PDB file of C-alpha atoms in Angstrom:
ATOM      1  CA  MET A   1     -10.170 -23.413   1.418  1.00 68.00           C
ATOM      2  CA  ASN A   2     -13.275 -21.859   2.123  1.00 81.00           C
ATOM      3  CA  PRO A   3     -11.771 -19.172  -0.419  1.00 84.00           C
ATOM      4  CA  HIS A   4     -13.341 -16.462   1.705  1.00 82.00           C
ATOM      5  CA  LEU A   5     -10.844 -18.117   4.653  1.00 84.00           C
ATOM      6  CA  LYS A   6      -8.296 -18.486   1.668  1.00 89.00           C
ATOM      7  CA  GLY A   7      -8.420 -14.572   0.701  1.00 85.00           C
ATOM      8  CA  SER A   8      -8.656 -13.503   4.143  1.00 85.00           C
ATOM      9  CA  LEU A   9      -5.066 -15.833   4.794  1.00 89.00           C
ATOM     10  CA  ALA A  10      -4.343 -13.889   1.232  1.00 88.00           C
ATOM     11  CA  GLY A  11      -4.296 -10.761   2.055  1.00 85.00           C
ATOM     12  CA  MET A  12      -3.244 -10.702   5.166  1.00 87.00           C
ATOM     13  CA  LEU A  13      -0.135 -12.293   4.434  1.00 92.00           C
ATOM     14  CA  SER A  14       0.436  -9.858   1.862  1.00 89.00           C
ATOM     15  CA  ALA A  15      -0.052  -7.302   3.520  1.00 87.00           C
ATOM     16  CA  ALA A  16       1.917  -8.688   7.115  1.00 90.00           C
ATOM     17  CA  PHE A  17       4.866  -8.981   3.706  1.00 93.00           C
ATOM     18  CA  TYR A  18       4.518  -6.198   1.995  1.00 90.00           C
ATOM     19  CA  GLY A  19       5.432  -4.493   5.706  1.00 89.00           C
ATOM     20  CA  CYS A  20       8.274  -6.432   5.733  1.00 93.00           C
ATOM     21  CA  SER A  21      10.196  -4.440   3.297  1.00 92.00           C
ATOM     22  CA  PRO A  22      11.237  -0.554   5.518  1.00 91.00           C
ATOM     23  CA  ALA A  23      13.365  -3.550   7.233  1.00 92.00           C
ATOM     24  CA  LEU A  24      15.288  -5.664   5.002  1.00 93.00           C
ATOM     25  CA  ALA A  25      15.566  -1.554   3.365  1.00 93.00           C
ATOM     26  CA  LEU A  26      17.197  -0.691   7.039  1.00 93.00           C
ATOM     27  CA  LEU A  27      19.712  -4.044   7.691  1.00 93.00           C
ATOM     28  CA  LEU A  28      21.404  -3.151   3.445  1.00 94.00           C
ATOM     29  CA  TYR A  29      21.348   0.625   4.296  1.00 94.00           C
ATOM     30  CA  ALA A  30      23.260  -0.747   7.563  1.00 93.00           C
ATOM     31  CA  LEU A  31      25.581  -2.078   4.808  1.00 93.00           C
ATOM     32  CA  ASP A  32      26.306   1.507   3.169  1.00 92.00           C
ATOM     33  CA  PHE A  33      23.713   1.343   0.137  1.00 94.00           C
ATOM     34  CA  ASP A  34      21.432   3.409  -0.007  1.00 93.00           C
ATOM     35  CA  ALA A  35      18.498   4.097  -1.657  1.00 94.00           C
ATOM     36  CA  ALA A  36      18.337   3.949  -4.817  1.00 94.00           C
ATOM     37  CA  ASN A  37      20.667   0.650  -4.981  1.00 95.00           C
ATOM     38  CA  ALA A  38      18.084  -0.603  -3.055  1.00 95.00           C
ATOM     39  CA  LEU A  39      15.625   0.162  -4.689  1.00 94.00           C
ATOM     40  CA  LEU A  40      16.775  -0.806  -7.801  1.00 95.00           C
ATOM     41  CA  TYR A  41      19.095  -4.271  -6.545  1.00 95.00           C
ATOM     42  CA  ARG A  42      15.054  -3.999  -4.545  1.00 95.00           C
ATOM     43  CA  TYR A  43      12.751  -4.138  -8.962  1.00 94.00           C
ATOM     44  CA  PHE A  44      16.223  -5.665 -10.622  1.00 95.00           C
ATOM     45  CA  CYS A  45      15.681  -9.385  -8.630  1.00 94.00           C
ATOM     46  CA  ALA A  46      11.835  -8.880  -8.297  1.00 93.00           C
ATOM     47  CA  LEU A  47      11.898  -8.793 -12.498  1.00 92.00           C
ATOM     48  CA  ILE A  48      14.359 -11.069 -13.154  1.00 92.00           C
ATOM     49  CA  LEU A  49      11.740 -14.040 -10.550  1.00 90.00           C
ATOM     50  CA  MET A  50       9.350 -13.060 -13.234  1.00 88.00           C
ATOM     51  CA  LEU A  51      10.559 -14.085 -16.147  1.00 87.00           C
ATOM     52  CA  PRO A  52       9.456 -18.306 -15.317  1.00 85.00           C
ATOM     53  CA  LEU A  53       6.455 -16.475 -13.730  1.00 80.00           C
ATOM     54  CA  LEU A  54       5.069 -14.903 -16.848  1.00 84.00           C
ATOM     55  CA  ILE A  55       7.075 -17.074 -19.526  1.00 82.00           C
ATOM     56  CA  LEU A  56       6.662 -20.428 -19.039  1.00 81.00           C
ATOM     57  CA  TRP A  57       3.446 -20.398 -16.644  1.00 77.00           C
ATOM     58  CA  LYS A  58       1.688 -18.119 -17.583  1.00 75.00           C
ATOM     59  CA  ARG A  59       2.050 -18.169 -21.278  1.00 81.00           C
ATOM     60  CA  GLU A  60       2.926 -14.584 -21.715  1.00 79.00           C
ATOM     61  CA  GLN A  61       4.065 -12.318 -23.868  1.00 81.00           C
ATOM     62  CA  LEU A  62       6.111  -9.852 -22.858  1.00 81.00           C
ATOM     63  CA  SER A  63       5.631  -7.345 -25.305  1.00 82.00           C
ATOM     64  CA  LEU A  64       2.927  -3.939 -25.135  1.00 84.00           C
ATOM     65  CA  PRO A  65       1.978  -1.854 -28.344  1.00 85.00           C
ATOM     66  CA  LEU A  66       3.522   1.996 -28.004  1.00 86.00           C
ATOM     67  CA  GLN A  67       0.479   2.795 -26.500  1.00 87.00           C
ATOM     68  CA  ASP A  68      -0.093   1.222 -24.246  1.00 86.00           C
ATOM     69  CA  LEU A  69       3.703   1.087 -22.818  1.00 87.00           C
ATOM     70  CA  LYS A  70       2.457   4.889 -23.527  1.00 87.00           C
ATOM     71  CA  ASN A  71      -0.388   4.388 -21.041  1.00 87.00           C
ATOM     72  CA  LEU A  72       1.486   3.125 -18.454  1.00 88.00           C
ATOM     73  CA  ALA A  73       4.537   5.292 -18.453  1.00 89.00           C
ATOM     74  CA  LEU A  74       2.835   8.315 -16.534  1.00 90.00           C
ATOM     75  CA  PRO A  75       0.995   5.390 -14.003  1.00 89.00           C
ATOM     76  CA  GLY A  76       3.860   3.600 -13.945  1.00 90.00           C
ATOM     77  CA  ILE A  77       6.535   6.334 -13.232  1.00 93.00           C
ATOM     78  CA  CYS A  78       4.032   7.222  -9.851  1.00 92.00           C
ATOM     79  CA  PHE A  79       4.554   3.927  -8.588  1.00 90.00           C
ATOM     80  CA  ALA A  80       8.514   3.845  -8.922  1.00 92.00           C
ATOM     81  CA  LEU A  81       8.564   7.837  -7.245  1.00 94.00           C
ATOM     82  CA  SER A  82       6.424   6.783  -4.152  1.00 93.00           C
ATOM     83  CA  THR A  83       9.034   3.926  -4.106  1.00 93.00           C
ATOM     84  CA  LEU A  84      11.825   6.184  -3.881  1.00 94.00           C
ATOM     85  CA  PHE A  85      10.150   8.473  -1.338  1.00 96.00           C
ATOM     86  CA  TYR A  86       9.832   6.116   0.924  1.00 94.00           C
ATOM     87  CA  PHE A  87      12.369   4.351   0.944  1.00 95.00           C
ATOM     88  CA  ILE A  88      14.197   7.859   1.021  1.00 95.00           C
ATOM     89  CA  SER A  89      12.361   9.185   3.685  1.00 94.00           C
ATOM     90  CA  PHE A  90      13.740   6.080   6.010  1.00 92.00           C
ATOM     91  CA  ASN A  91      16.405   7.788   6.250  1.00 91.00           C
ATOM     92  CA  PHE A  92      15.301  11.378   8.289  1.00 91.00           C
ATOM     93  CA  MET A  93      12.228   9.336  10.387  1.00 87.00           C
ATOM     94  CA  ASN A  94      10.689   6.270  12.390  1.00 84.00           C
ATOM     95  CA  ALA A  95      10.994   3.239   8.695  1.00 85.00           C
ATOM     96  CA  GLY A  96       7.619   1.849  10.781  1.00 83.00           C
ATOM     97  CA  ILE A  97       6.401   6.487  10.835  1.00 85.00           C
ATOM     98  CA  SER A  98       7.082   6.190   7.234  1.00 88.00           C
ATOM     99  CA  ALA A  99       4.736   3.324   6.658  1.00 87.00           C
ATOM    100  CA  THR A 100       1.712   4.842   8.817  1.00 84.00           C
ATOM    101  CA  ILE A 101       1.442   7.612   6.568  1.00 88.00           C
ATOM    102  CA  LEU A 102       1.947   6.115   3.510  1.00 88.00           C
ATOM    103  CA  PHE A 103      -0.541   4.421   4.264  1.00 83.00           C
ATOM    104  CA  LEU A 104      -2.451   7.785   4.038  1.00 85.00           C
ATOM    105  CA  TYR A 105      -2.855   7.526   0.594  1.00 85.00           C
ATOM    106  CA  PRO A 106      -6.735   5.799  -0.048  1.00 81.00           C
ATOM    107  CA  ILE A 107      -7.034   9.097   2.328  1.00 84.00           C
ATOM    108  CA  PHE A 108      -5.501  11.262  -0.953  1.00 87.00           C
ATOM    109  CA  THR A 109      -7.145   9.410  -3.733  1.00 84.00           C
ATOM    110  CA  ALA A 110     -10.456  10.089  -2.199  1.00 82.00           C
ATOM    111  CA  LEU A 111      -9.552  13.838  -2.170  1.00 85.00           C
ATOM    112  CA  ILE A 112      -7.793  13.700  -5.929  1.00 87.00           C
ATOM    113  CA  MET A 113     -11.149  11.670  -6.614  1.00 84.00           C
ATOM    114  CA  VAL A 114     -12.956  14.330  -5.238  1.00 83.00           C
ATOM    115  CA  LEU A 115     -10.493  18.166  -6.586  1.00 85.00           C
ATOM    116  CA  VAL A 116     -10.235  16.653 -10.111  1.00 85.00           C
ATOM    117  CA  TYR A 117     -12.793  14.618 -11.039  1.00 80.00           C
ATOM    118  CA  HIS A 118     -15.202  16.170  -8.846  1.00 78.00           C
ATOM    119  CA  GLU A 119     -16.690  13.570  -7.255  1.00 76.00           C
ATOM    120  CA  LYS A 120     -19.107  14.166  -3.889  1.00 77.00           C
ATOM    121  CA  ILE A 121     -17.550  14.540  -0.955  1.00 73.00           C
ATOM    122  CA  SER A 122     -18.616  12.718   1.734  1.00 76.00           C
ATOM    123  CA  PHE A 123     -18.751  12.909   5.843  1.00 80.00           C
ATOM    124  CA  ALA A 124     -17.417   9.916   5.652  1.00 77.00           C
ATOM    125  CA  ILE A 125     -13.633  11.986   3.744  1.00 75.00           C
ATOM    126  CA  VAL A 126     -14.469  14.856   6.377  1.00 81.00           C
ATOM    127  CA  LEU A 127     -14.331  12.380   8.791  1.00 84.00           C
ATOM    128  CA  ALA A 128     -10.906  10.685   8.091  1.00 78.00           C
ATOM    129  CA  ILE A 129      -8.965  13.437   7.140  1.00 81.00           C
ATOM    130  CA  ILE A 130      -9.697  14.994  10.755  1.00 84.00           C
ATOM    131  CA  LEU A 131      -8.457  11.702  12.209  1.00 84.00           C
ATOM    132  CA  SER A 132      -5.579  11.278  10.288  1.00 81.00           C
ATOM    133  CA  PHE A 133      -4.464  15.137  10.470  1.00 81.00           C
ATOM    134  CA  GLY A 134      -4.959  14.312  14.795  1.00 84.00           C
ATOM    135  CA  GLY A 135      -2.711  10.996  14.209  1.00 82.00           C
ATOM    136  CA  VAL A 136       0.475  12.804  12.433  1.00 80.00           C
ATOM    137  CA  VAL A 137       0.301  14.777  15.103  1.00 78.00           C
ATOM    138  CA  LEU A 138       0.765  12.563  18.078  1.00 80.00           C
ATOM    139  CA  LEU A 139       2.898  10.729  15.545  1.00 76.00           C
ATOM    140  CA  HIS A 140       5.203  14.510  15.501  1.00 71.00           C
ATOM    141  CA  GLY A 141       5.220  13.981  19.376  1.00 67.00           C
ATOM    142  CA  ALA A 142       6.114  10.219  19.539  1.00 64.00           C
ATOM    143  CA  GLU A 143       9.366  10.883  17.327  1.00 65.00           C
ATOM    144  CA  GLU A 144      12.449  13.202  19.730  1.00 66.00           C
ATOM    145  CA  GLY A 145      12.531  15.672  18.764  1.00 63.00           C
ATOM    146  CA  GLY A 146       9.449  16.055  17.228  1.00 65.00           C
ATOM    147  CA  MET A 147       9.980  14.663  13.367  1.00 77.00           C
ATOM    148  CA  SER A 148      11.168  15.258   9.807  1.00 86.00           C
ATOM    149  CA  PRO A 149       9.830  17.950   7.849  1.00 89.00           C
ATOM    150  CA  ILE A 150      12.257  16.100   5.317  1.00 93.00           C
ATOM    151  CA  GLY A 151      11.029  12.422   6.380  1.00 91.00           C
ATOM    152  CA  THR A 152       7.778  14.114   6.522  1.00 91.00           C
ATOM    153  CA  ALA A 153       6.549  15.048   3.530  1.00 94.00           C
ATOM    154  CA  LEU A 154       9.081  12.628   1.423  1.00 95.00           C
ATOM    155  CA  ALA A 155       6.743   9.760   3.513  1.00 93.00           C
ATOM    156  CA  VAL A 156       3.818  12.570   2.326  1.00 93.00           C
ATOM    157  CA  ALA A 157       4.563  12.839  -1.648  1.00 96.00           C
ATOM    158  CA  SER A 158       5.490   8.600  -1.172  1.00 94.00           C
ATOM    159  CA  ALA A 159       1.846   8.338  -0.595  1.00 92.00           C
ATOM    160  CA  LEU A 160       0.273  11.423  -2.691  1.00 94.00           C
ATOM    161  CA  THR A 161       2.313   9.577  -5.934  1.00 94.00           C
ATOM    162  CA  TYR A 162       0.840   6.027  -4.894  1.00 89.00           C
ATOM    163  CA  ALA A 163      -1.727   7.692  -4.688  1.00 88.00           C
ATOM    164  CA  LEU A 164      -2.262   8.968  -8.110  1.00 90.00           C
ATOM    165  CA  TYR A 165      -0.585   5.766  -9.643  1.00 88.00           C
ATOM    166  CA  ILE A 166      -3.869   4.251  -8.536  1.00 84.00           C
ATOM    167  CA  VAL A 167      -6.071   5.932 -10.131  1.00 86.00           C
ATOM    168  CA  GLY A 168      -4.374   7.076 -13.154  1.00 86.00           C
ATOM    169  CA  ILE A 169      -3.544   3.006 -12.763  1.00 82.00           C
ATOM    170  CA  ASN A 170      -8.243   2.430 -12.947  1.00 77.00           C
ATOM    171  CA  ARG A 171      -8.573   5.556 -16.187  1.00 79.00           C
ATOM    172  CA  VAL A 172      -5.495   3.601 -18.130  1.00 79.00           C
ATOM    173  CA  LYS A 173      -7.872   1.581 -21.241  1.00 76.00           C
ATOM    174  CA  ILE A 174      -5.694  -1.529 -21.930  1.00 78.00           C
ATOM    175  CA  ILE A 175      -6.465  -5.018 -21.167  1.00 79.00           C
ATOM    176  CA  ILE A 176      -3.257  -7.467 -19.436  1.00 79.00           C
ATOM    177  CA  SER A 177      -2.878  -9.228 -16.913  1.00 78.00           C
ATOM    178  CA  ASN A 178      -1.974  -8.405 -12.899  1.00 75.00           C
ATOM    179  CA  GLU A 179       0.622 -10.795 -13.902  1.00 80.00           C
ATOM    180  CA  LYS A 180       2.105  -8.355 -16.914  1.00 84.00           C
ATOM    181  CA  LEU A 181       1.780  -5.113 -15.183  1.00 83.00           C
ATOM    182  CA  THR A 182       2.675  -5.771 -12.418  1.00 84.00           C
ATOM    183  CA  PHE A 183       5.979  -7.077 -14.459  1.00 87.00           C
ATOM    184  CA  TYR A 184       5.488  -3.332 -16.759  1.00 88.00           C
ATOM    185  CA  LEU A 185       5.304  -1.478 -12.944  1.00 88.00           C
ATOM    186  CA  ILE A 186       8.310  -3.122 -11.708  1.00 90.00           C
ATOM    187  CA  LEU A 187      11.018  -1.840 -14.981  1.00 91.00           C
ATOM    188  CA  PHE A 188       9.087   0.567 -14.483  1.00 92.00           C
ATOM    189  CA  SER A 189      10.502   1.410 -11.268  1.00 92.00           C
ATOM    190  CA  VAL A 190      14.002  -0.455 -12.169  1.00 94.00           C
ATOM    191  CA  LEU A 191      14.349   3.096 -14.975  1.00 94.00           C
ATOM    192  CA  THR A 192      13.149   5.203 -12.252  1.00 93.00           C
ATOM    193  CA  SER A 193      15.778   3.515 -10.196  1.00 94.00           C
ATOM    194  CA  GLY A 194      18.556   3.252 -12.287  1.00 94.00           C
ATOM    195  CA  LEU A 195      18.004   7.364 -13.768  1.00 94.00           C
ATOM    196  CA  TYR A 196      17.812   8.983 -10.141  1.00 94.00           C
ATOM    197  CA  ILE A 197      21.235   6.975  -9.486  1.00 95.00           C
ATOM    198  CA  ALA A 198      22.631   8.660 -13.135  1.00 93.00           C
ATOM    199  CA  PHE A 199      21.984  12.020 -12.970  1.00 93.00           C
ATOM    200  CA  ALA A 200      21.006  12.673  -8.571  1.00 91.00           C
ATOM    201  CA  PRO A 201      23.964  14.632  -7.092  1.00 89.00           C
ATOM    202  CA  GLY A 202      26.672  11.342  -4.404  1.00 85.00           C
ATOM    203  CA  THR A 203      24.715   8.850  -5.444  1.00 89.00           C
ATOM    204  CA  SER A 204      26.216   6.407  -7.130  1.00 91.00           C
ATOM    205  CA  LEU A 205      26.218   2.318  -8.408  1.00 93.00           C
ATOM    206  CA  LYS A 206      26.989   0.117  -5.009  1.00 93.00           C
ATOM    207  CA  ILE A 207      28.035  -3.884  -6.593  1.00 93.00           C
ATOM    208  CA  PRO A 208      26.935  -6.506  -4.491  1.00 92.00           C
ATOM    209  CA  THR A 209      29.544  -8.473  -3.582  1.00 88.00           C
ATOM    210  CA  HIS A 210      29.066 -10.765   0.118  1.00 91.00           C
ATOM    211  CA  GLY A 211      27.233 -13.289   0.621  1.00 92.00           C
ATOM    212  CA  GLN A 212      24.807 -11.124   3.470  1.00 94.00           C
ATOM    213  CA  GLU A 213      23.966  -8.455   0.811  1.00 94.00           C
ATOM    214  CA  LEU A 214      23.073 -10.310  -1.889  1.00 95.00           C
ATOM    215  CA  LEU A 215      20.643 -12.345   0.346  1.00 96.00           C
ATOM    216  CA  ILE A 216      18.586  -8.972   1.976  1.00 95.00           C
ATOM    217  CA  ILE A 217      18.599  -8.410  -2.782  1.00 95.00           C
ATOM    218  CA  PHE A 218      17.062 -11.595  -2.548  1.00 95.00           C
ATOM    219  CA  LEU A 219      14.673 -11.112   0.567  1.00 95.00           C
ATOM    220  CA  LEU A 220      13.452  -8.141  -0.989  1.00 94.00           C
ATOM    221  CA  GLY A 221      12.951  -9.131  -4.353  1.00 93.00           C
ATOM    222  CA  LEU A 222      11.193 -11.675  -3.091  1.00 93.00           C
ATOM    223  CA  VAL A 223       9.623 -11.507  -0.209  1.00 93.00           C
ATOM    224  CA  PRO A 224       7.628  -7.964   0.290  1.00 92.00           C
ATOM    225  CA  THR A 225       7.869  -8.161  -3.803  1.00 90.00           C
ATOM    226  CA  ILE A 226       6.065 -10.710  -6.164  1.00 88.00           C
ATOM    227  CA  PHE A 227       5.052 -13.207  -2.559  1.00 89.00           C
ATOM    228  CA  SER A 228       3.073  -9.147  -1.904  1.00 88.00           C
ATOM    229  CA  LEU A 229       2.042  -8.650  -4.569  1.00 82.00           C
ATOM    230  CA  GLU A 230       1.103 -12.824  -5.755  1.00 82.00           C
ATOM    231  CA  LEU A 231      -0.791 -12.617  -2.736  1.00 87.00           C
ATOM    232  CA  LEU A 232      -2.443  -9.683  -3.198  1.00 83.00           C
ATOM    233  CA  ASN A 233      -3.284 -11.040  -6.154  1.00 77.00           C
ATOM    234  CA  VAL A 234      -4.605 -13.703  -4.823  1.00 84.00           C
ATOM    235  CA  ALA A 235      -6.897 -12.221  -2.248  1.00 84.00           C
ATOM    236  CA  ILE A 236      -8.769  -9.530  -4.321  1.00 75.00           C
ATOM    237  CA  ALA A 237      -9.875 -12.715  -7.020  1.00 77.00           C
ATOM    238  CA  ASN A 238     -11.372 -14.281  -3.150  1.00 82.00           C
ATOM    239  CA  ILE A 239     -13.644 -11.737  -1.390  1.00 80.00           C
ATOM    240  CA  GLY A 240     -12.858  -8.490  -3.951  1.00 74.00           C
ATOM    241  CA  SER A 241     -10.650  -5.496  -4.214  1.00 66.00           C
ATOM    242  CA  THR A 242     -12.457  -3.381  -0.627  1.00 65.00           C
ATOM    243  CA  MET A 243     -11.537  -6.416   1.999  1.00 73.00           C
ATOM    244  CA  SER A 244      -8.367  -6.478   0.814  1.00 73.00           C
ATOM    245  CA  ALA A 245      -7.286  -2.868   1.282  1.00 72.00           C
ATOM    246  CA  VAL A 246      -9.143  -3.295   5.048  1.00 72.00           C
ATOM    247  CA  LEU A 247      -6.307  -5.599   5.898  1.00 77.00           C
ATOM    248  CA  GLY A 248      -3.212  -4.039   3.636  1.00 78.00           C
ATOM    249  CA  ALA A 249      -3.986  -2.093   7.959  1.00 77.00           C
ATOM    250  CA  LEU A 250      -1.805  -4.648   8.714  1.00 81.00           C
ATOM    251  CA  GLU A 251       1.450  -3.644   6.359  1.00 84.00           C
ATOM    252  CA  PRO A 252       1.754   0.067   9.200  1.00 84.00           C
ATOM    253  CA  VAL A 253       1.688  -2.794  11.889  1.00 84.00           C
ATOM    254  CA  THR A 254       4.311  -5.302  10.299  1.00 86.00           C
ATOM    255  CA  ALA A 255       6.655  -2.378   9.869  1.00 85.00           C
ATOM    256  CA  VAL A 256       6.946  -0.329  13.620  1.00 84.00           C
ATOM    257  CA  PHE A 257       6.008  -4.322  14.561  1.00 85.00           C
ATOM    258  CA  LEU A 258       9.519  -5.174  13.020  1.00 86.00           C
ATOM    259  CA  SER A 259      11.395  -1.828  13.866  1.00 84.00           C
ATOM    260  CA  VAL A 260      10.452  -2.834  17.948  1.00 82.00           C
ATOM    261  CA  ILE A 261      11.985  -5.784  17.581  1.00 86.00           C
ATOM    262  CA  ILE A 262      15.198  -5.512  15.430  1.00 85.00           C
ATOM    263  CA  PHE A 263      15.560  -1.874  14.932  1.00 79.00           C
ATOM    264  CA  HIS A 264      14.856  -1.549  19.561  1.00 79.00           C
ATOM    265  CA  GLU A 265      12.510   1.357  18.505  1.00 77.00           C
ATOM    266  CA  GLU A 266      10.828   3.292  21.041  1.00 76.00           C
ATOM    267  CA  LEU A 267       6.753   2.362  21.242  1.00 75.00           C
ATOM    268  CA  SER A 268       5.434   5.559  22.741  1.00 79.00           C
ATOM    269  CA  PHE A 269       1.324   5.802  23.883  1.00 81.00           C
ATOM    270  CA  ASN A 270       1.959   9.034  21.040  1.00 80.00           C
ATOM    271  CA  LEU A 271       2.082   6.422  18.581  1.00 79.00           C
ATOM    272  CA  VAL A 272      -0.209   3.656  18.916  1.00 84.00           C
ATOM    273  CA  LEU A 273      -1.909   6.093  19.069  1.00 87.00           C
ATOM    274  CA  GLY A 274      -1.488   8.048  15.622  1.00 83.00           C
ATOM    275  CA  ILE A 275      -0.875   4.838  14.784  1.00 83.00           C
ATOM    276  CA  ALA A 276      -4.736   3.931  15.184  1.00 87.00           C
ATOM    277  CA  LEU A 277      -6.235   7.642  14.545  1.00 86.00           C
ATOM    278  CA  ILE A 278      -5.267   7.663  10.880  1.00 84.00           C
ATOM    279  CA  LEU A 279      -5.517   3.533  10.097  1.00 84.00           C
ATOM    280  CA  LEU A 280      -9.043   4.363  11.813  1.00 86.00           C
ATOM    281  CA  GLY A 281      -9.711   7.215   9.397  1.00 80.00           C
ATOM    282  CA  VAL A 282      -8.134   4.957   5.943  1.00 77.00           C
ATOM    283  CA  LEU A 283     -10.029   2.041   7.106  1.00 79.00           C
ATOM    284  CA  ILE A 284     -13.038   5.036   7.280  1.00 80.00           C
ATOM    285  CA  VAL A 285     -12.694   5.689   3.527  1.00 74.00           C
ATOM    286  CA  ILE A 286     -11.409   2.135   2.163  1.00 71.00           C
ATOM    287  CA  GLY A 287     -15.266   0.586   4.261  1.00 71.00           C
ATOM    288  CA  SER A 288     -17.522   4.869   2.935  1.00 66.00           C
ATOM    289  CA  GLN A 289     -18.553   3.482  -0.230  1.00 53.00           C
ATOM    290  CA  ARG A 290     -19.734  -0.069   1.279  1.00 48.00           C
ATOM    291  CA  PHE A 291     -21.168   1.007   3.528  1.00 42.00           C
ATOM    292  CA  LYS A 292     -23.194   3.981   1.670  1.00 43.00           C
ATOM    293  CA  ALA A 293     -24.200   1.538  -0.324  1.00 38.00           C
ATOM    294  CA  VAL A 294     -25.011  -1.649   1.256  1.00 39.00           C
ATOM    295  CA  ARG A 295     -25.816  -0.932   5.532  1.00 40.00           C
ATOM    296  CA  VAL A 296     -27.394   2.587   5.202  1.00 37.00           C
ATOM    297  CA  PRO A 297     -30.194   1.574   3.414  1.00 43.00           C
ATOM    298  CA  LYS A 298     -31.641  -2.098   5.727  1.00 47.00           C
ATOM    299  CA  ILE A 299     -30.683   0.591   9.046  1.00 37.00           C
ATOM    300  CA  ILE A 300     -32.689   3.013   7.654  1.00 34.00           C
ATOM    301  CA  ARG A 301     -35.711   0.293   7.025  1.00 47.00           C
ATOM    302  CA  ARG A 302     -34.899  -1.672  10.018  1.00 43.00           C
ATOM    303  CA  VAL A 303     -35.665   0.978  12.066  1.00 38.00           C
ATOM    304  CA  ASN A 304     -38.271   2.133  10.593  1.00 40.00           C
ATOM    305  CA  GLN A 305     -40.009  -1.480  10.748  1.00 43.00           C
ATOM    306  CA  LEU A 306     -39.004  -0.957  14.596  1.00 38.00           C
ATOM    307  CA  ILE A 307     -40.938   2.430  15.358  1.00 35.00           C
ATOM    308  CA  PHE A 308     -44.207   1.882  12.734  1.00 37.00           C
ATOM    309  CA  GLN A 309     -45.109  -1.220  12.789  1.00 44.00           C
ATOM    310  CA  ARG A 310     -43.493  -3.764  15.870  1.00 39.00           C
ATOM    311  CA  PRO A 311     -42.981  -0.754  18.650  1.00 38.00           C
ATOM    312  CA  HIS A 312     -43.684  -3.412  21.130  1.00 36.00           C
ATOM    313  CA  ARG A 313     -39.991  -4.918  20.465  1.00 35.00           C
ATOM    314  CA  ARG A 314     -36.624  -4.193  21.816  1.00 32.00           C
ATOM    315  CA  TRP A 315     -33.808  -3.474  19.925  1.00 29.00           C
ATOM    316  CA  ARG A 316     -31.768  -6.933  19.355  1.00 30.00           C
ATOM    317  CA  TRP A 317     -27.499  -6.729  18.041  1.00 29.00           C
ATOM    318  CA  LYS A 318     -27.334  -9.503  15.150  1.00 30.00           C
ATOM    319  CA  SER A 319     -24.261 -11.193  15.961  1.00 27.00           C
TER     320      SER A 319
END
């Protein structure tokens, strides 16, 4: 298969599979599982499924030096907290809207780089913030009675902690394979969920006993976790991280679609427009660096050529 086509299909499938997690979580909630238990079993199942992949196929050694483990701790905890906040938010708001707010993480990542690491703020980031804020306002109007403040805060916290994970993991100076990194991120998520169940008031460990519960847990561990992460690796290897991130826009779209189909959530004009504005803002941030580095010089050269060298020709867009 053509590498570009292979990477594009893998990126789209990865995003669509990850977008299934809200629907599967809500199915588990309907069986009296809370967010922490759903996450604990999701990641524990994924951990078990990854062991044959790492040991038998990839021939990986699971051990890590203590210093590398310490370096991974903070981004690993941020990753775990992000999924925990995300799953808890489903109790307070439409899962599709929560998934859309989570997709704000590239904007938060850009803001962290500006505020903490003093990168220059670009027009693209300012425009993206304005569009995304407008999208959130429209989402607020799309929810009957307005969006829950608690649910919104949890979804924003999920996006922020995921952005912190991205910044942190890119600054960790260790050599590790993608699969091994995924294994340790899942391990941190299992430990974080277990600690939450042990110490958070009003929650306790629930043991799955029925076939339906076990099936949903298996699907949670396989589809939005193992399948999604491995396909993302394939996409990045074939089309790069920028294009893979752009295709990630299918995540909230899938979540909204499943919410409408399975749980009969209302698909209003405000909801569609709000999602579109947020996705547009995020895509502007994702593409801004590439646009500035590649497209702008080409446009400037072409305009100069048209104005100063061939003024008699008319502008034509090339497909």
